[in-house]
XYZ file of C-alpha atoms in Angstrom:
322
model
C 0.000 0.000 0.000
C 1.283 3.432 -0.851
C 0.746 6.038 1.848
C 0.155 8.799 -0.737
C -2.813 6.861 -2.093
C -4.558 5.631 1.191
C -7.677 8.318 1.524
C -9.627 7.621 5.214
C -12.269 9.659 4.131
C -13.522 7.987 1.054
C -11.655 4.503 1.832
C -10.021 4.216 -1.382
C -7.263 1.654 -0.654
C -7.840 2.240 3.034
C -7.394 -1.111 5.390
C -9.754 -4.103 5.084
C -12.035 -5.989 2.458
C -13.953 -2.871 0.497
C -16.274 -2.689 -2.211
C -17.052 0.245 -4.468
C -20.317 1.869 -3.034
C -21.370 5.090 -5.615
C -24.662 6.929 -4.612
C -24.162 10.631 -5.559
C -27.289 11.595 -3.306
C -24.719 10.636 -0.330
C -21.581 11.467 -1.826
C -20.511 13.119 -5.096
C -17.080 11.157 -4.441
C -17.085 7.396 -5.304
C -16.854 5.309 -1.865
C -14.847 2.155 -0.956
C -16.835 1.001 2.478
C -15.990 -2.135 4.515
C -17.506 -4.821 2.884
C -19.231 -6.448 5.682
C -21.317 -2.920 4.892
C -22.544 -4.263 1.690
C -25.150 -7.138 3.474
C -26.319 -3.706 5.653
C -30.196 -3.089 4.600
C -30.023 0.623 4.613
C -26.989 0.552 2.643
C -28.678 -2.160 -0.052
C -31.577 0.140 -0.292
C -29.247 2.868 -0.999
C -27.319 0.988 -3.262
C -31.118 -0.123 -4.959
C -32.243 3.423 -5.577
C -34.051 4.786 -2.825
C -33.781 7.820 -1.382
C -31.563 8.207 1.488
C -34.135 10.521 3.280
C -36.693 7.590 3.097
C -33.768 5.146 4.213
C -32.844 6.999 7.166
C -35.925 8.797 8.034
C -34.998 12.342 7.685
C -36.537 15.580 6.432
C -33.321 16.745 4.500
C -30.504 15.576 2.822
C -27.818 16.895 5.300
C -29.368 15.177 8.110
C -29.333 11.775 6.029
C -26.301 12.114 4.835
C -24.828 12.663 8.904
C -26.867 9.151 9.862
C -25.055 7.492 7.082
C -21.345 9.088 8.352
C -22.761 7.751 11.656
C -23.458 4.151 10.325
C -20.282 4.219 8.270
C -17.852 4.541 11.399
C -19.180 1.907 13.255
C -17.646 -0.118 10.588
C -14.683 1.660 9.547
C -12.156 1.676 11.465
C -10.024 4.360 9.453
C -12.778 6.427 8.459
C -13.636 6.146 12.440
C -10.137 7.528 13.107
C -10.198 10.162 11.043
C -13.124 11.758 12.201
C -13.552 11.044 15.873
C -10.357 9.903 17.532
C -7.493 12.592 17.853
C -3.942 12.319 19.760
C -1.254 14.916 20.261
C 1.099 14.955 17.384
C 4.524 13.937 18.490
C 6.040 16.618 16.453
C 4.273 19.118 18.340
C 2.975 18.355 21.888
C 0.373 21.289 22.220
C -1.256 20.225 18.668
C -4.001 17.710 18.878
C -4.712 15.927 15.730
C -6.949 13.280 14.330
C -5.557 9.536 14.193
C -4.738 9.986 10.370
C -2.736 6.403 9.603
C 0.978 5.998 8.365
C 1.730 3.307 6.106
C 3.026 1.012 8.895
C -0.168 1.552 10.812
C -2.341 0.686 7.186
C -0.211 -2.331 7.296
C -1.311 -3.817 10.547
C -4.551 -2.745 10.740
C -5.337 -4.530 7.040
C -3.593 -7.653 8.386
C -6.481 -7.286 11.842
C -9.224 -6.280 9.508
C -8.899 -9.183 6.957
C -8.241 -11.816 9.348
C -11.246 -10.907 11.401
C -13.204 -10.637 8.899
C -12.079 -14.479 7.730
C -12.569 -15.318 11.333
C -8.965 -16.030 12.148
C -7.490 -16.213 15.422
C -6.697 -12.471 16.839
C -3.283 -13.378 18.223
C -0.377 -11.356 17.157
C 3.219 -10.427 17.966
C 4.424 -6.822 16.657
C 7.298 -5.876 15.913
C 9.693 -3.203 14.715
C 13.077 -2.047 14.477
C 12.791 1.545 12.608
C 11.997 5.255 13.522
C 9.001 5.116 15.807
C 5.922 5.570 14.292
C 2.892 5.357 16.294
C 1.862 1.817 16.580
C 1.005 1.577 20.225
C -1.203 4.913 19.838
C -2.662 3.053 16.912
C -3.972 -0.312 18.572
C -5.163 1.038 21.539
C -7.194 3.093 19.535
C -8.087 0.142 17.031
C -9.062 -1.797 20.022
C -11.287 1.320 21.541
C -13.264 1.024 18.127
C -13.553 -2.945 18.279
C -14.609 -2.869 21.938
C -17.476 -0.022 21.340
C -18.464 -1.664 17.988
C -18.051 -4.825 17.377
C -17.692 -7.027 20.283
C -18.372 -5.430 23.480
C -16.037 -6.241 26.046
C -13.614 -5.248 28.690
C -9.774 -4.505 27.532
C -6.578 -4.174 29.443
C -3.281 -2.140 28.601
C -0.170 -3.285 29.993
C 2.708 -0.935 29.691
C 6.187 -0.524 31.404
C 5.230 3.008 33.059
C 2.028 4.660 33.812
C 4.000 7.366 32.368
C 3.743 5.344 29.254
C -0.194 4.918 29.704
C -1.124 8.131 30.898
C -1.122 9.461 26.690
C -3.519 6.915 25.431
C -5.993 7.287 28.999
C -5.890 10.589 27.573
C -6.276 9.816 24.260
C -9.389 8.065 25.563
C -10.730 10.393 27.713
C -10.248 12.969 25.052
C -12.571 10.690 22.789
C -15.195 9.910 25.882
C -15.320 13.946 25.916
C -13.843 13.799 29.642
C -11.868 16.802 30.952
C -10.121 14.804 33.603
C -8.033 11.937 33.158
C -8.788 9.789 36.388
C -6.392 8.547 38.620
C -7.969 5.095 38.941
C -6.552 2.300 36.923
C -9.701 1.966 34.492
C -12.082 4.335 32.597
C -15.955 3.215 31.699
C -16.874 3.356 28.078
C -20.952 4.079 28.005
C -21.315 2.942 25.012
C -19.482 -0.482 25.309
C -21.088 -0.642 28.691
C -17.335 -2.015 29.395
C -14.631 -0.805 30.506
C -10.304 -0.227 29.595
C -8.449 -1.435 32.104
C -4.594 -0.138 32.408
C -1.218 -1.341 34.323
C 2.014 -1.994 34.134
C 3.584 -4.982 34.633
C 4.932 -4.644 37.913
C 1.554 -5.868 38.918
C 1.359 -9.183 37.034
C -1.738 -10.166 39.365
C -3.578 -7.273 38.824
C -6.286 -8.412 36.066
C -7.127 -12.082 37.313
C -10.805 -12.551 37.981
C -11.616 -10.220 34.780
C -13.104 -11.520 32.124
C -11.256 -9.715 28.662
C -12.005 -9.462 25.125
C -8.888 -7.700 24.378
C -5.510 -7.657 25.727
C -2.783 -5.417 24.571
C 1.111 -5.560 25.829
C 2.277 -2.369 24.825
C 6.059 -1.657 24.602
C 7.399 -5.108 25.800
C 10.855 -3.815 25.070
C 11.044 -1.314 27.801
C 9.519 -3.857 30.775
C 12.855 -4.200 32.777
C 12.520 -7.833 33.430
C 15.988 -9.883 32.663
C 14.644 -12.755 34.189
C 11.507 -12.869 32.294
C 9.727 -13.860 35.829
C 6.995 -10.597 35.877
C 6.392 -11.070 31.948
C 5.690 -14.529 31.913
C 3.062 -13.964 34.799
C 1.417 -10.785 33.066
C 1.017 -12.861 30.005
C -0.457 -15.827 31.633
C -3.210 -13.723 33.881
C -4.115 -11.938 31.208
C -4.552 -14.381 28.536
C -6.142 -16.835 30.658
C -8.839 -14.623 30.949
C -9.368 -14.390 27.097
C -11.203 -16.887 25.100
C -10.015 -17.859 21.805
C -12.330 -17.103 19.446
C -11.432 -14.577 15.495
C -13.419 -11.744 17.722
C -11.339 -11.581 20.928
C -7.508 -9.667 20.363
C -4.275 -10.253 21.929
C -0.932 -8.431 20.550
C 2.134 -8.279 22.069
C 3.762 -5.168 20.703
C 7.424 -4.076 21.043
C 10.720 -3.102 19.168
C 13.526 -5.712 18.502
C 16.979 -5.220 17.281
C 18.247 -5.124 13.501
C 18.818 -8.364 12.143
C 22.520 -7.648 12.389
C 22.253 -8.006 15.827
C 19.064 -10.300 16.775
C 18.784 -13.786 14.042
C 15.712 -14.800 14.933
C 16.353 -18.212 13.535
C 19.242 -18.459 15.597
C 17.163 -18.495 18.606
C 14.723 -20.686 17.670
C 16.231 -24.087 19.025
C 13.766 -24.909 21.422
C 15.256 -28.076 22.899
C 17.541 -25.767 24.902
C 14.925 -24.765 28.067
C 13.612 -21.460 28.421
C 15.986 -20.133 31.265
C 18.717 -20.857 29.025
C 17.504 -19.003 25.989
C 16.198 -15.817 28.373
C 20.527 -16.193 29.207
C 21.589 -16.109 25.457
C 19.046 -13.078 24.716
C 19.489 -10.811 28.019
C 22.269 -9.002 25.695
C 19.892 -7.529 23.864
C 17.547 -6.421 25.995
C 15.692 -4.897 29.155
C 13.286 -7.830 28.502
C 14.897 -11.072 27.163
C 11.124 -12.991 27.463
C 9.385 -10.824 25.094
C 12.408 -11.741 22.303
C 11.941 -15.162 23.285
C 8.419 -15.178 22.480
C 8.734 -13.349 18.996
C 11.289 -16.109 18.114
C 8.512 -18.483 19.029
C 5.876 -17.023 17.186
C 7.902 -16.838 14.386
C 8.993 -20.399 14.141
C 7.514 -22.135 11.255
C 4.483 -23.581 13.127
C 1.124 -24.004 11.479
C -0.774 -25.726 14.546
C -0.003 -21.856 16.370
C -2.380 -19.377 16.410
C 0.407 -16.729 16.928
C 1.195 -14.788 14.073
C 4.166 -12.625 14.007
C 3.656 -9.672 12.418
C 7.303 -7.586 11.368
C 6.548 -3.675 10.506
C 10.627 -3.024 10.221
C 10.344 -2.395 6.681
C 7.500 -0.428 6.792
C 8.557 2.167 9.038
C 10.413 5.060 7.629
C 13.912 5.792 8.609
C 14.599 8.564 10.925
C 15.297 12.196 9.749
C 18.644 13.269 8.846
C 19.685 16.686 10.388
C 22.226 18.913 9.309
């Protein structure tokens, strides 16, 4: 996909199965909607001819033409993000902007979209190793959509810092139109009738007895755990408390090293026990475990459910300065 070409606002070669939807009594511009849209019965009596007044039961066109916008982003995830959710733009802190997505963002969220909507497992491991580009900003917001949606139920966010998780709370709040980002370790979404749960992993208890629809392990890279000990017990409260079924999520997100320094086939001998592997890879980083378990998911295994998803050559290299 070419970022240049992506538009969120008519969904031309935006992420997911689309089909071409062309009604110039809702829009002049020819449409690409999800195509779980198409089975919709407004949008087939749209797409048959009939007037989008009768369709939605409005007096004028403006007003119909806001209740299909409305209908539209309960589907779309881009066209969602580009309308309703905004963050602050990491080039300039005091400018909030909408969630417009970069190519490597595109990238995952087609690989989520597609697969969900072939009901595939929703278990993923994330990585990059280029110029940071947003992708922790981008699934919590992905899974803000899915949980308000399309399957209502609770999340968690697991981060290294609650410095780390204080942006996206806000992010949140900003979206649930709250001034005040509370202090408590969960925020309610009405409409869900759910709620986000976030911690770091210091607290690897901190989520059993929950029942989750979506997990997300943000930043696995920075959890300071050489011995792997706090990770492995986040993962397993968490996940136990998921069931695994193409609408529940899991992603373990986090940067690795270039391939010059991390061959992930080179850890991928698996007779050699997990303490001993956690030894070989504690070189390379803060959090040996979560490299562990990307060399897992990436070993050829077709019986796994994992699926390791590498953005490295999707992100763009960082600025040069002068």
């Amino acid at each position: 996909m070419k970022s240049q070409s992506i538009n969120q606002y008519t969904g031309y070669l935006a992420s997911g199965f689309r089909f071409r939807f062309h009604v110039r009594s809702i829009s002049h511009r020819c449409l690409f909607l999800p195509l779980v849209m198409e089975k919709l019965p407004r949008i087939r009596r749209l797409l048959e001819g009939e007037s989008p007044l009768t369709v939605f039961n409005c007096r004028c066109i403006s007003s119909a033409r806001k209740a299909f916008c409305e209908l539209r982003k309960k589907f779309d995830f881009a066209y969602w993000a580009i309308t309703e959710y905004y963050i602050r733009d990491l080039n300039d802190a005091d400018n909030i902007i909408p969630l417009r997505l970069n190519t490597p963002q595109h990238y995952l969220i087609d690989i989520l979209q597609k697969r969900y909507h072939n009901h595939l497992p929703g278990r993923y491991v994330v990585t990059k190793t280029g110029f940071p580009c947003g992708i922790t900003t981008c699934i919590r917001a992905y899974i803000t959509w899915m949980q308000t949606f399309q399957c209502r139920n609770n999340s968690y966010m697991c981060s290294s810092s609650d410095i780390n998780l204080n942006p996206h709370k806000t992010d949140l709040c900003r979206w649930l139109k709250r001034e005040i980002v509370p202090s408590e370790k969960w925020l309610y979404l009405p409409d869900a009738d759910r709620r986000a749960f976030f911690n770091t992993y210091r607290s690897p208890d901190f989520i059993r007895g929950i029942n989750l629809g979506y997990v997300h392990f943000a930043d696995m890279s920075k959890w300071k755990d050489p011995r792997g000990d706090l990770t492995q017990r986040v993962m397993k409260a968490a996940v136990s408390a998921v069931l695994l079924e193409y609408f529940t999520l899991v992603i373990y997100e986090g940067n690795i090293p270039d391939e010059t320094h991390f061959n992930i086939k080179a850890y991928q001998d698996f007779r050699i026990s997990r303490e001993e592997r956690l030894k070989q890879l504690a070189h390379l980083s803060s959090n040996p475990g979560f490299l562990n378990y990307v060399a897992l998911a990436d070993a050829p295994d077709d019986s796994s459910p994992i699926l390791h998803i590498d953005l490295s050559d999707t992100c763009p290299p960082p600025a040069e300065h002068a």
